[in-house]
Short mmCIF file of C-alpha atoms and ligand atoms in Angstrom, two decimals:
data_model
loop_
_atom_site.label_atom_id
_atom_site.label_comp_id
_atom_site.label_asym_id
_atom_site.label_seq_id
_atom_site.Cartn_x
_atom_site.Cartn_y
_atom_site.Cartn_z
CA MET A 196 11.12 28.56 -33.03
CA ALA A 197 8.98 28.81 -36.17
CA PRO A 198 5.52 30.35 -35.69
CA GLU A 199 3.72 27.15 -36.74
CA GLN A 200 5.52 25.25 -34.02
CA ILE A 201 4.40 27.75 -31.44
CA GLN A 202 0.86 27.37 -32.70
CA THR A 203 1.00 23.59 -32.48
CA ARG A 204 2.27 23.77 -28.94
CA GLU A 205 -0.42 26.20 -27.89
CA HIS A 206 -2.97 23.89 -29.41
CA ASP A 207 -1.61 20.88 -27.55
CA VAL A 208 -1.61 22.62 -24.23
CA PRO A 209 -4.70 24.83 -24.19
CA LYS A 210 -4.48 27.80 -21.90
CA ALA A 211 -6.55 27.02 -18.83
CA SER A 212 -10.04 28.20 -19.70
CA PRO A 213 -12.35 29.63 -17.08
CA LEU A 214 -14.59 27.09 -15.38
CA LYS A 215 -18.28 27.39 -14.71
CA ILE A 216 -18.60 26.81 -10.98
CA PHE A 217 -21.78 26.67 -8.91
CA ILE A 218 -21.43 26.88 -5.12
CA ALA A 219 -24.46 25.89 -3.06
CA ALA A 220 -24.07 26.25 0.69
CA SER A 221 -25.93 27.01 3.89
CA GLU A 222 -23.46 29.68 5.06
CA LEU A 223 -21.29 32.40 3.59
CA THR A 224 -19.53 35.20 5.46
CA PRO A 225 -20.68 37.92 6.08
CA LEU A 226 -24.26 37.08 5.09
CA ALA A 227 -24.87 33.95 7.14
CA LYS A 228 -22.40 32.49 9.59
CA SER A 229 -22.47 30.00 12.43
CA GLY A 230 -18.91 28.74 12.08
CA GLY A 231 -15.80 28.30 9.95
CA LEU A 232 -17.84 26.86 7.06
CA ALA A 233 -19.06 30.38 6.24
CA ASP A 234 -15.52 31.76 6.05
CA VAL A 235 -14.40 28.98 3.77
CA THR A 236 -17.30 29.15 1.29
CA ALA A 237 -16.81 32.93 1.14
CA ALA A 238 -13.06 32.64 0.61
CA LEU A 239 -13.44 29.99 -2.08
CA ALA A 240 -16.16 31.89 -3.93
CA SER A 241 -14.10 35.03 -3.89
CA TYR A 242 -10.98 33.14 -5.02
CA PHE A 243 -12.82 31.56 -7.98
CA ASP A 244 -14.33 34.90 -8.92
CA ARG A 245 -11.02 36.81 -8.68
CA ASN A 246 -9.39 34.24 -10.90
CA GLY A 247 -11.88 34.83 -13.69
CA HIS A 248 -14.14 31.80 -13.29
CA ASP A 249 -17.82 31.99 -14.12
CA LEU A 250 -19.35 31.69 -10.68
CA ARG A 251 -22.85 31.32 -9.28
CA VAL A 252 -23.42 31.12 -5.54
CA LEU A 253 -26.69 30.21 -3.86
CA LEU A 254 -27.60 30.33 -0.19
CA PRO A 255 -30.85 30.75 1.71
CA LEU A 256 -32.24 34.14 2.60
CA TYR A 257 -32.61 33.47 6.32
CA GLY A 258 -35.11 35.34 8.44
CA SER A 259 -32.18 36.55 10.53
CA MET A 260 -30.27 38.07 7.61
CA ASP A 261 -29.83 41.81 7.69
CA THR A 262 -31.19 42.65 4.25
CA SER A 263 -30.77 46.40 4.77
CA VAL A 264 -27.06 46.05 3.94
CA LEU A 265 -27.83 44.18 0.72
CA SER A 266 -28.97 45.51 -2.58
CA ILE A 267 -31.43 42.98 -3.87
CA GLU A 268 -32.42 42.65 -7.49
CA ILE A 269 -35.26 40.58 -8.95
CA VAL A 270 -34.21 38.13 -11.63
CA PRO A 271 -37.25 37.61 -13.90
CA GLU A 272 -36.29 34.02 -14.83
CA LEU A 273 -36.07 33.12 -11.15
CA GLU A 274 -39.44 34.43 -10.03
CA GLY A 275 -42.45 32.31 -9.18
CA MET A 276 -40.58 29.03 -8.68
CA GLU A 277 -42.29 26.04 -7.10
CA MET A 278 -41.27 22.80 -5.43
CA PRO A 279 -43.51 19.87 -4.65
CA VAL A 280 -43.16 18.84 -1.00
CA GLY A 281 -45.18 15.78 -0.15
CA GLY A 282 -48.67 16.51 -1.40
CA GLN A 283 -48.17 20.28 -1.31
CA THR A 284 -46.30 22.92 -3.22
CA VAL A 285 -43.79 25.37 -1.81
CA ALA A 286 -43.46 28.68 -3.61
CA TYR A 287 -40.13 30.52 -3.71
CA ASP A 288 -38.01 33.00 -5.67
CA ILE A 289 -34.34 33.40 -6.16
CA VAL A 290 -33.01 36.96 -6.07
CA ARG A 291 -29.63 38.40 -6.87
CA ALA A 292 -27.89 40.26 -4.05
CA ARG A 293 -24.85 42.49 -3.68
CA ALA A 294 -23.24 43.02 -0.30
CA ALA A 295 -20.65 45.64 0.56
CA ASP A 296 -17.89 43.18 1.51
CA VAL A 297 -18.55 40.63 -1.20
CA GLY A 298 -16.88 41.16 -4.56
CA HIS A 299 -19.36 39.09 -6.54
CA ASP A 300 -23.10 38.58 -6.76
CA VAL A 301 -24.77 36.08 -4.49
CA PHE A 302 -28.10 34.46 -5.22
CA LEU A 303 -30.49 34.09 -2.33
CA LEU A 304 -33.30 31.59 -2.06
CA ARG A 305 -36.28 33.52 -0.77
CA CYS A 306 -38.93 31.35 0.85
CA PRO A 307 -40.19 33.05 4.03
CA ASP A 308 -42.50 30.11 4.77
CA LEU A 309 -39.49 27.87 5.34
CA PHE A 310 -36.59 30.20 6.19
CA HIS A 311 -38.02 32.33 8.94
CA GLY A 312 -37.11 33.25 12.50
CA GLU A 313 -33.68 33.62 13.99
CA MET A 314 -32.48 30.05 13.60
CA MET A 315 -30.47 28.81 10.65
CA TYR A 316 -30.63 25.15 11.63
CA GLY A 317 -32.92 22.75 13.41
CA GLY A 318 -36.69 22.65 13.51
CA TYR A 319 -39.11 20.00 12.32
CA ASP A 320 -38.84 21.00 8.63
CA GLU A 321 -35.06 21.17 8.35
CA HIS A 322 -34.97 18.37 5.77
CA VAL A 323 -37.40 20.28 3.56
CA ARG A 324 -35.40 23.49 3.82
CA PHE A 325 -32.14 21.98 2.72
CA ALA A 326 -33.65 19.66 0.13
CA LEU A 327 -35.22 22.81 -1.27
CA LEU A 328 -31.87 24.61 -1.27
CA SER A 329 -30.27 21.72 -3.16
CA ARG A 330 -33.06 21.41 -5.71
CA ALA A 331 -33.37 25.17 -6.11
CA ALA A 332 -29.66 25.29 -7.02
CA ILE A 333 -30.28 22.81 -9.82
CA GLU A 334 -33.47 24.50 -11.02
CA MET A 335 -31.72 27.86 -11.00
CA CYS A 336 -29.17 26.42 -13.45
CA GLN A 337 -32.00 25.16 -15.63
CA ARG A 338 -33.80 28.48 -15.72
CA LEU A 339 -30.62 30.42 -16.44
CA ARG A 340 -29.37 27.77 -18.90
CA PHE A 341 -26.17 27.67 -16.83
CA ALA A 342 -24.38 24.35 -17.29
CA PRO A 343 -21.85 24.15 -14.46
CA ASP A 344 -18.60 22.31 -15.01
CA ILE A 345 -18.37 21.93 -11.25
CA PHE A 346 -21.22 21.81 -8.77
CA HIS A 347 -19.45 22.50 -5.49
CA VAL A 348 -21.53 21.60 -2.44
CA HIS A 349 -20.64 21.91 1.24
CA ASP A 350 -21.54 19.69 4.19
CA TRP A 351 -24.81 17.82 4.58
CA HIS A 352 -27.06 20.78 3.76
CA THR A 353 -26.33 20.59 0.04
CA ALA A 354 -24.87 17.08 -0.11
CA MET A 355 -28.01 15.82 -1.85
CA VAL A 356 -27.26 17.75 -5.06
CA PRO A 357 -25.35 14.78 -6.57
CA VAL A 358 -28.29 12.49 -5.72
CA TYR A 359 -30.82 14.84 -7.33
CA LEU A 360 -28.68 15.12 -10.47
CA LYS A 361 -28.76 11.33 -10.75
CA SER A 362 -32.49 11.04 -10.07
CA VAL A 363 -35.07 13.82 -10.35
CA TYR A 364 -32.98 15.78 -12.88
CA SER A 365 -31.16 12.94 -14.64
CA TRP A 366 -33.20 13.61 -17.82
CA ASP A 367 -31.65 17.06 -18.28
CA SER A 368 -28.71 17.03 -20.70
CA LEU A 369 -27.73 20.48 -19.40
CA PHE A 370 -25.80 18.62 -16.69
CA LYS A 371 -24.23 16.01 -19.00
CA GLN A 372 -20.70 17.32 -18.37
CA THR A 373 -21.27 18.51 -14.80
CA LYS A 374 -19.07 17.04 -12.07
CA THR A 375 -20.04 17.24 -8.43
CA VAL A 376 -17.66 18.01 -5.57
CA LEU A 377 -18.69 17.61 -1.94
CA THR A 378 -16.50 19.34 0.62
CA ILE A 379 -16.82 17.88 4.10
CA HIS A 380 -16.23 20.55 6.74
CA ASN A 381 -17.46 18.48 9.62
CA ILE A 382 -18.57 14.87 9.49
CA GLY A 383 -20.10 15.18 12.96
CA TYR A 384 -23.19 16.74 11.39
CA GLN A 385 -24.80 14.50 8.79
CA GLY A 386 -28.43 15.50 8.35
CA VAL A 387 -30.08 12.25 9.42
CA PHE A 388 -33.87 12.02 9.19
CA GLY A 389 -36.53 9.33 9.38
CA ASN A 390 -37.22 7.86 5.95
CA HIS A 391 -40.79 9.11 6.13
CA VAL A 392 -39.27 12.34 4.74
CA LEU A 393 -38.62 10.72 1.36
CA PRO A 394 -41.86 12.00 -0.26
CA ASP A 395 -41.15 15.48 1.15
CA ILE A 396 -37.74 15.58 -0.46
CA GLY A 397 -38.88 14.04 -3.74
CA LEU A 398 -36.82 10.86 -3.50
CA GLU A 399 -39.45 8.22 -2.78
CA GLY A 400 -38.91 6.84 -6.29
CA SER A 401 -35.11 6.83 -6.07
CA THR A 402 -34.39 4.67 -3.06
CA GLU A 403 -31.86 2.61 -5.04
CA LEU A 404 -29.52 5.60 -4.75
CA LEU A 405 -29.71 5.67 -0.97
CA ASP A 406 -27.95 3.51 1.61
CA ALA A 407 -29.97 0.28 1.90
CA GLU A 408 -29.09 -0.31 5.53
CA ASP A 409 -30.20 3.18 6.50
CA LEU A 410 -33.49 2.66 4.70
CA TYR A 411 -33.93 -0.68 6.44
CA TYR A 412 -33.51 1.05 9.79
CA GLY A 413 -35.90 3.79 8.71
CA ARG A 414 -33.35 6.54 8.09
CA VAL A 415 -32.04 8.75 5.34
CA ASN A 416 -28.65 10.41 5.71
CA PHE A 417 -27.90 13.47 3.56
CA MET A 418 -24.13 13.52 4.11
CA LYS A 419 -23.78 9.79 3.48
CA SER A 420 -25.76 10.11 0.25
CA GLY A 421 -23.35 12.82 -0.90
CA VAL A 422 -20.38 10.65 0.08
CA ILE A 423 -21.76 7.85 -2.09
CA HIS A 424 -22.59 9.97 -5.13
CA ALA A 425 -20.37 13.05 -5.43
CA ASP A 426 -17.69 12.67 -8.11
CA LEU A 427 -15.03 14.08 -5.81
CA LEU A 428 -14.94 14.29 -2.03
CA THR A 429 -12.73 16.85 -0.40
CA THR A 430 -12.22 17.68 3.20
CA VAL A 431 -10.50 20.59 4.82
CA SER A 432 -7.12 19.13 5.83
CA PRO A 433 -4.93 16.22 4.68
CA THR A 434 -4.84 14.67 8.16
CA TYR A 435 -8.64 14.75 8.54
CA ALA A 436 -8.87 13.16 5.08
CA ARG A 437 -6.97 10.17 6.52
CA GLU A 438 -8.67 10.18 9.91
CA ILE A 439 -12.23 9.90 8.57
CA PHE A 440 -11.51 6.41 7.25
CA GLU A 441 -11.29 5.27 10.88
CA PRO A 442 -14.30 4.60 13.12
CA GLU A 443 -13.02 7.04 15.73
CA TYR A 444 -13.40 9.95 13.32
CA GLY A 445 -15.63 8.69 10.50
CA MET A 446 -18.78 8.87 12.66
CA GLY A 447 -20.32 5.89 10.91
CA LEU A 448 -19.37 6.98 7.38
CA GLU A 449 -15.93 5.32 7.43
CA ARG A 450 -17.00 2.29 5.41
CA ARG A 451 -18.62 4.37 2.69
CA LEU A 452 -15.59 6.65 2.64
CA ARG A 453 -13.24 3.70 2.28
CA GLU A 454 -15.23 2.55 -0.73
CA ARG A 455 -14.49 5.97 -2.24
CA HIS A 456 -10.86 5.91 -1.15
CA GLY A 457 -9.38 7.16 -4.43
CA SER A 458 -11.83 10.06 -4.60
CA VAL A 459 -11.15 11.57 -1.17
CA ILE A 460 -8.63 14.37 -0.86
CA GLY A 461 -7.68 16.78 1.91
CA ILE A 462 -7.02 20.44 1.13
CA LEU A 463 -6.10 22.62 4.06
CA ASN A 464 -8.21 25.74 4.44
CA GLY A 465 -6.52 29.07 3.95
CA VAL A 466 -6.71 32.28 5.95
CA ASP A 467 -8.11 35.59 4.83
CA TYR A 468 -5.09 37.68 5.80
CA GLU A 469 -6.90 40.86 4.81
CA GLU A 470 -9.06 40.30 7.84
CA TRP A 471 -6.57 38.50 10.07
CA SER A 472 -3.21 40.33 10.16
CA PRO A 473 -1.91 42.13 13.25
CA GLU A 474 -0.23 44.83 11.16
CA SER A 475 -3.47 45.99 9.55
CA ASP A 476 -6.29 44.72 11.82
CA THR A 477 -8.77 47.54 12.42
CA LEU A 478 -10.55 45.67 15.22
CA ILE A 479 -7.59 45.69 17.63
CA PRO A 480 -6.40 48.71 19.61
CA ASN A 481 -2.71 48.45 18.62
CA THR A 482 -1.35 46.99 15.41
CA TYR A 483 2.02 45.22 15.53
CA THR A 484 4.51 43.21 13.49
CA SER A 485 6.93 40.37 14.21
CA GLU A 486 9.74 42.96 14.34
CA ASP A 487 7.96 45.16 16.86
CA LEU A 488 5.73 43.40 19.33
CA ALA A 489 5.19 46.37 21.66
CA GLY A 490 1.59 46.70 20.43
CA LYS A 491 0.88 43.10 21.38
CA GLU A 492 1.65 43.67 25.08
CA LYS A 493 -0.55 46.80 25.02
CA ASN A 494 -3.33 44.77 23.44
CA LYS A 495 -2.97 42.27 26.26
CA GLN A 496 -3.34 45.02 28.85
CA SER A 497 -6.43 46.51 27.26
CA LEU A 498 -8.03 43.11 26.63
CA MET A 499 -7.50 42.13 30.26
CA ALA A 500 -9.00 45.39 31.45
CA GLU A 501 -11.94 44.91 29.09
CA VAL A 502 -12.79 41.42 30.36
CA GLY A 503 -12.03 42.16 34.02
CA LEU A 504 -8.70 40.36 34.46
CA ASP A 505 -5.74 41.58 36.51
CA TYR A 506 -2.69 42.31 34.42
CA ARG A 507 0.70 41.23 35.82
CA ILE A 508 3.86 41.51 33.86
CA ASP A 509 5.14 37.99 33.01
CA ARG A 510 1.84 36.30 33.85
CA PRO A 511 0.79 34.56 30.62
CA LEU A 512 -2.72 34.91 29.24
CA VAL A 513 -4.31 31.89 27.57
CA GLY A 514 -7.04 32.60 25.02
CA MET A 515 -9.84 30.37 23.73
CA VAL A 516 -12.39 31.15 21.02
CA THR A 517 -14.54 28.12 20.40
CA ARG A 518 -17.94 26.60 19.97
CA LEU A 519 -18.58 24.79 23.27
CA THR A 520 -19.38 21.40 21.75
CA TYR A 521 -18.35 17.74 22.00
CA GLN A 522 -15.83 18.29 19.20
CA LYS A 523 -13.73 20.89 20.95
CA GLY A 524 -12.18 19.04 23.90
CA ILE A 525 -13.79 21.21 26.57
CA GLU A 526 -14.08 18.19 28.87
CA LEU A 527 -10.28 18.04 29.04
CA VAL A 528 -10.24 21.69 30.07
CA GLN A 529 -12.81 20.87 32.75
CA GLN A 530 -10.69 18.00 34.04
CA ALA A 531 -7.25 19.56 33.96
CA LEU A 532 -7.43 23.32 34.11
CA PRO A 533 -8.78 24.18 37.58
CA ASP A 534 -6.02 22.25 39.33
CA LEU A 535 -3.40 23.69 37.04
CA MET A 536 -4.67 27.21 37.71
CA ARG A 537 -4.21 26.57 41.41
CA LYS A 538 -0.62 25.47 40.90
CA LYS A 539 0.59 27.76 38.13
CA ASP A 540 0.34 31.47 37.59
CA PHE A 541 -1.56 32.22 34.39
CA SER A 542 -4.90 33.69 33.30
CA LEU A 543 -7.57 32.52 30.89
CA VAL A 544 -9.99 34.35 28.63
CA ALA A 545 -12.61 32.31 26.79
CA LEU A 546 -15.21 33.31 24.19
CA GLY A 547 -17.89 30.94 22.95
CA SER A 548 -21.24 29.35 23.48
CA GLY A 549 -22.80 25.96 23.20
CA GLU A 550 -23.62 23.17 25.60
CA HIS A 551 -25.03 24.30 28.90
CA ASP A 552 -22.62 22.21 31.00
CA TYR A 553 -19.59 23.75 29.40
CA GLU A 554 -20.98 27.27 29.73
CA GLN A 555 -21.64 26.58 33.42
CA PHE A 556 -18.07 25.38 33.86
CA PHE A 557 -16.63 28.63 32.55
CA GLU A 558 -19.06 30.66 34.69
CA TRP A 559 -17.81 28.67 37.69
CA LEU A 560 -14.19 29.28 36.71
CA ILE A 561 -14.74 33.05 36.88
CA ARG A 562 -16.00 32.72 40.44
CA GLU A 563 -13.25 30.31 41.45
CA PHE A 564 -10.43 32.45 40.02
CA PRO A 565 -11.52 36.07 40.23
CA GLY A 566 -9.26 38.34 38.22
CA ARG A 567 -7.67 35.35 36.52
CA ALA A 568 -10.51 33.77 34.52
CA ALA A 569 -12.90 35.52 32.14
CA PHE A 570 -15.67 34.13 29.97
CA HIS A 571 -17.82 35.85 27.39
CA ARG A 572 -20.78 33.75 26.34
CA GLY A 573 -21.77 34.08 22.70
CA PHE A 574 -19.91 35.02 19.59
CA ASN A 575 -18.36 38.38 18.91
CA ASN A 576 -16.03 38.79 15.96
CA ALA A 577 -14.33 41.94 17.25
CA LEU A 578 -13.65 40.34 20.63
CA ALA A 579 -12.30 37.26 18.83
CA HIS A 580 -9.78 39.56 17.12
CA ARG A 581 -8.83 41.18 20.42
CA ILE A 582 -8.34 37.77 22.07
CA GLU A 583 -6.11 36.63 19.20
CA ALA A 584 -4.11 39.84 19.44
CA GLY A 585 -3.93 40.11 23.23
CA SER A 586 -3.29 36.53 24.40
CA ASP A 587 0.10 34.86 24.76
CA LEU A 588 -1.11 31.31 24.23
CA PHE A 589 -4.14 29.98 22.37
CA LEU A 590 -5.68 26.68 23.50
CA MET A 591 -7.40 24.22 21.11
CA PRO A 592 -7.50 20.74 22.67
CA SER A 593 -9.97 19.38 20.08
CA ARG A 594 -11.20 15.81 20.09
CA TYR A 595 -11.38 16.21 16.32
CA GLU A 596 -10.81 19.24 14.11
CA PRO A 597 -11.44 19.01 10.36
CA CYS A 598 -9.31 22.09 9.85
CA GLY A 599 -9.72 24.76 12.49
CA LEU A 600 -9.02 28.35 11.61
CA ASN A 601 -8.22 29.94 14.97
CA GLN A 602 -4.87 28.18 15.30
CA MET A 603 -3.87 29.67 11.95
CA TYR A 604 -5.02 33.12 13.06
CA SER A 605 -3.07 32.61 16.30
CA LEU A 606 0.12 31.81 14.40
CA ARG A 607 -0.10 35.06 12.47
CA TYR A 608 -0.78 37.04 15.67
CA GLY A 609 2.22 35.48 17.46
CA THR A 610 -0.17 33.86 19.94
CA VAL A 611 1.44 30.47 20.43
CA PRO A 612 -1.10 27.70 19.75
CA VAL A 613 -1.42 24.78 22.15
CA VAL A 614 -3.21 22.11 20.15
CA ARG A 615 -3.99 18.44 20.00
CA ALA A 616 -2.48 16.66 16.98
CA THR A 617 -5.66 16.03 15.03
CA GLY A 618 -6.99 17.10 11.63
CA GLY A 619 -5.97 20.54 10.52
CA LEU A 620 -4.33 21.27 13.87
CA ALA A 621 -1.76 18.56 13.12
CA ASP A 622 -1.24 19.99 9.63
CA SER A 623 -0.73 23.62 10.63
CA VAL A 624 1.11 23.63 13.99
CA ARG A 625 4.55 22.06 14.51
CA HIS A 626 5.76 21.29 18.00
CA PHE A 627 8.54 23.64 19.07
CA ASP A 628 11.88 22.05 19.88
CA PRO A 629 14.05 24.35 22.01
CA LYS A 630 17.19 22.46 20.90
CA THR A 631 16.77 23.22 17.21
CA GLY A 632 14.68 26.39 17.59
CA GLN A 633 12.22 24.93 15.05
CA GLY A 634 8.47 24.73 15.46
CA THR A 635 5.49 27.01 15.91
CA GLY A 636 3.53 25.83 18.94
CA VAL A 637 2.89 23.10 21.49
CA VAL A 638 1.35 19.88 20.20
CA PHE A 639 0.02 16.99 22.29
CA HIS A 640 -1.27 13.64 21.09
CA ASP A 641 -3.32 11.76 23.66
CA TYR A 642 -6.90 12.87 24.07
CA ASP A 643 -6.90 12.89 27.87
CA ALA A 644 -6.37 15.22 30.81
CA ASN A 645 -2.71 14.21 31.11
CA GLY A 646 -2.09 15.10 27.49
CA LEU A 647 -3.52 18.54 28.04
CA LEU A 648 -1.63 18.99 31.33
CA TRP A 649 1.64 18.07 29.68
CA ALA A 650 0.97 20.55 26.89
CA MET A 651 0.01 23.39 29.21
CA ASN A 652 3.03 22.81 31.44
CA THR A 653 5.30 22.70 28.39
CA ALA A 654 3.75 25.91 27.08
CA LEU A 655 4.06 27.75 30.41
CA LYS A 656 7.69 26.69 30.71
CA LEU A 657 8.33 27.90 27.18
CA TYR A 658 6.77 31.25 28.05
CA GLY A 659 9.19 31.51 30.98
CA ASN A 660 12.20 30.99 28.72
CA LYS A 661 12.59 34.42 27.11
CA HIS A 662 14.95 33.32 24.37
CA ALA A 663 12.97 30.27 23.26
CA TRP A 664 9.70 32.21 23.54
CA LYS A 665 10.96 34.91 21.20
CA GLN A 666 11.94 32.24 18.72
CA VAL A 667 8.62 30.36 18.74
CA VAL A 668 6.64 33.59 18.40
CA HIS A 669 8.83 34.62 15.51
CA ASN A 670 8.48 31.22 13.80
CA ALA A 671 4.69 31.30 14.24
CA MET A 672 4.34 34.73 12.68
CA GLN A 673 6.29 33.68 9.57
CA GLN A 674 3.74 30.98 8.64
CA ASN A 675 1.69 31.58 5.53
CA TYR A 676 -1.59 29.79 4.91
CA SER A 677 -3.03 32.13 2.32
CA TRP A 678 -5.90 31.13 0.06
CA ASP A 679 -3.86 31.76 -3.06
CA GLU A 680 -2.13 28.39 -2.78
CA GLN A 681 -5.13 26.51 -1.40
CA GLY A 682 -7.61 27.84 -3.96
CA ALA A 683 -5.26 26.78 -6.76
CA ILE A 684 -5.24 23.23 -5.38
CA TYR A 685 -9.04 23.08 -5.63
CA LEU A 686 -8.89 24.28 -9.22
CA ASN A 687 -6.26 21.71 -10.15
CA HIS A 688 -8.45 18.95 -8.80
CA PHE A 689 -11.51 20.34 -10.60
CA ARG A 690 -9.60 20.33 -13.89
CA LYS A 691 -8.28 16.81 -13.31
CA LEU A 692 -11.81 15.65 -12.60
CA LEU A 693 -13.13 17.26 -15.77
CA ALA A 694 -10.29 15.86 -17.88
CA ASN A 695 -10.42 12.29 -16.54
CA GLY A 696 -14.11 11.99 -15.80
CA THR A 697 -13.31 10.60 -12.34
CA ALA A 698 -11.24 11.74 -9.38
C1 GLC B 705 -16.01 23.28 10.54
C2 GLC B 705 -14.89 22.51 11.24
C3 GLC B 705 -13.61 23.31 11.30
C4 GLC B 705 -13.27 23.86 9.92
C5 GLC B 705 -14.46 24.64 9.35
C6 GLC B 705 -14.21 25.19 7.96
O1 GLC B 705 -16.43 24.34 11.34
O2 GLC B 705 -15.28 22.15 12.55
O3 GLC B 705 -12.55 22.50 11.76
O4 GLC B 705 -12.16 24.71 10.01
O5 GLC B 705 -15.58 23.80 9.29
O6 GLC B 705 -13.86 24.22 7.02
#
C-alpha cells in the first residue's frame, strides 16, 4: 500500500483520542462507601484513568472520612468558593487528594458546615448538600477551564447536573460540547423533596425543566429530573434496563423512562478481581483455586469457628452478605427459612444491617438454631471476604437487584449462588442443569416463599450430589466479569454519544 493511502485511511478513521471525563458521585471506594455504588464509581474512574483518559473525580469530604490516610493539597483556583442557598451563602473549597489505594487524584468538596458528623445521607439539609455537590462539580470545571466531553453522574445525588447545565450554567460555552450520562444504580432512592427547596437549590427560576406533575403536588425529584435531562441513561445490568420500564420496578419513573426509551442502556457491572480472587485474597486464611479446593473447606471450618457455628462434614453452609432492606428479599427468608432449617440439615451465616425487624429476625434465628445460625450486624469487609470464601452456597433472593456484586464474587469463590431471576442476578447466574452439566447456580423466578423454598431445596440436593456439585462449582469459578470488557462498553457509548449528539 502506498504511503499516501495509509495516510488517507488514518485520517478517515482517527485513532480514538482520549476523552475528558468528569465523574461526580456521592461515594467512591475506599474513601466513602455505603454500598456497591462506591465500588462501581471507583472501578470506572480507575478504568478511565488507566486507559489514558483525562479524568476529574469529585466527591464530598464527609465528616466521617479518615483524612489521615489522604494527602491533601490545596488547589488555589478552587479556594474560597461560594454558593447561594436561599437567602444565604455557603462557603466551600475543593481540594485535591491522593489515597494509597487510588491510582489517580480525587477532588473533595470541603464544606464542614454541610458535610459533618458520621452520616453520609439523610438529615434536613440533604437536598442542599447534594445540590451543592452537583453545582460544585460544574463550577470546578469553570475555574479549571476543564471542558468535559462526558459529565458522568451517578444516582440521585448528582442527577441534577444535567438540569443545572441547562439552566443556571446554560450561558457558559465551556459546556457547549459536553454530554451528560446518568448511571442509575438503584431507582429505589430518588431524592424527593418538597418543592419549597427550589430556592435553596437555585432552581426557582427553572421550573419548566422539572416534572410539572411533581411540582403540582409540591415535590421535586432529583433522579426523575436526571432521567428527563441526561443525554444518556445507563443502568447497571441489561435486565434491569428492561425491568425499569415496568411499574413493578420503575418506582414511579417508568413513564419518564419509556419516553427516553432509545437512550436507556444496561451495562453489567464488573468485578475488581484484584480484590476478589480466592487465589490471591489476603483477607482469607487459606487461598485456593478451582483445581485445588482444599483451602476452601479449611476456610469454612475457620469461618464457622469464628462465628460460633458447629462444623459437620457434609453439612452445607449458606452465606448472606446484604443490606437488610426492602430490596433484598429478606421477608422471603423470614417466611421460608425457619421451617426449612427444621427439616433440612444446613447452617446459615449472615452479615448485614438495616431495618430493625430484619435484624431482630436474624437475632431470633441464632437463638432458635444454636450452632447452626450466625448473624453479624453491621458491615465488615474482611468478614465479607471470609463468608464468600468459606460458604458453600450464597443466598440472594432479591425483590429487585440493579446489578448485585456479591453473586459475582460468589461465582469466583466457587460459592454457588442461589438467586432470584431479577436485574443483574438474572444476567450473571445461569441455572444449573444436571443433565447437561451447564450452569453456575440456582435461579428461581417467583418472588414468594415457595420460590425460595424450591430454590433452597434444589440447592441442597445439588450439594448432596458430589458429581454435579463439583461441576457447578467448577463452572462458577470459570466465569469472568472483569471491568476490562465492561469499561470498554461505557467508552463505546460515550464515543457514540459524542459522534451522534444523541444516544
Ligand atoms: C446498588 C444496587 C446494586 C448494584 C450497585 C452498584 O447498590 O442495589 O444492585 O450492584 O448499586 O451498581
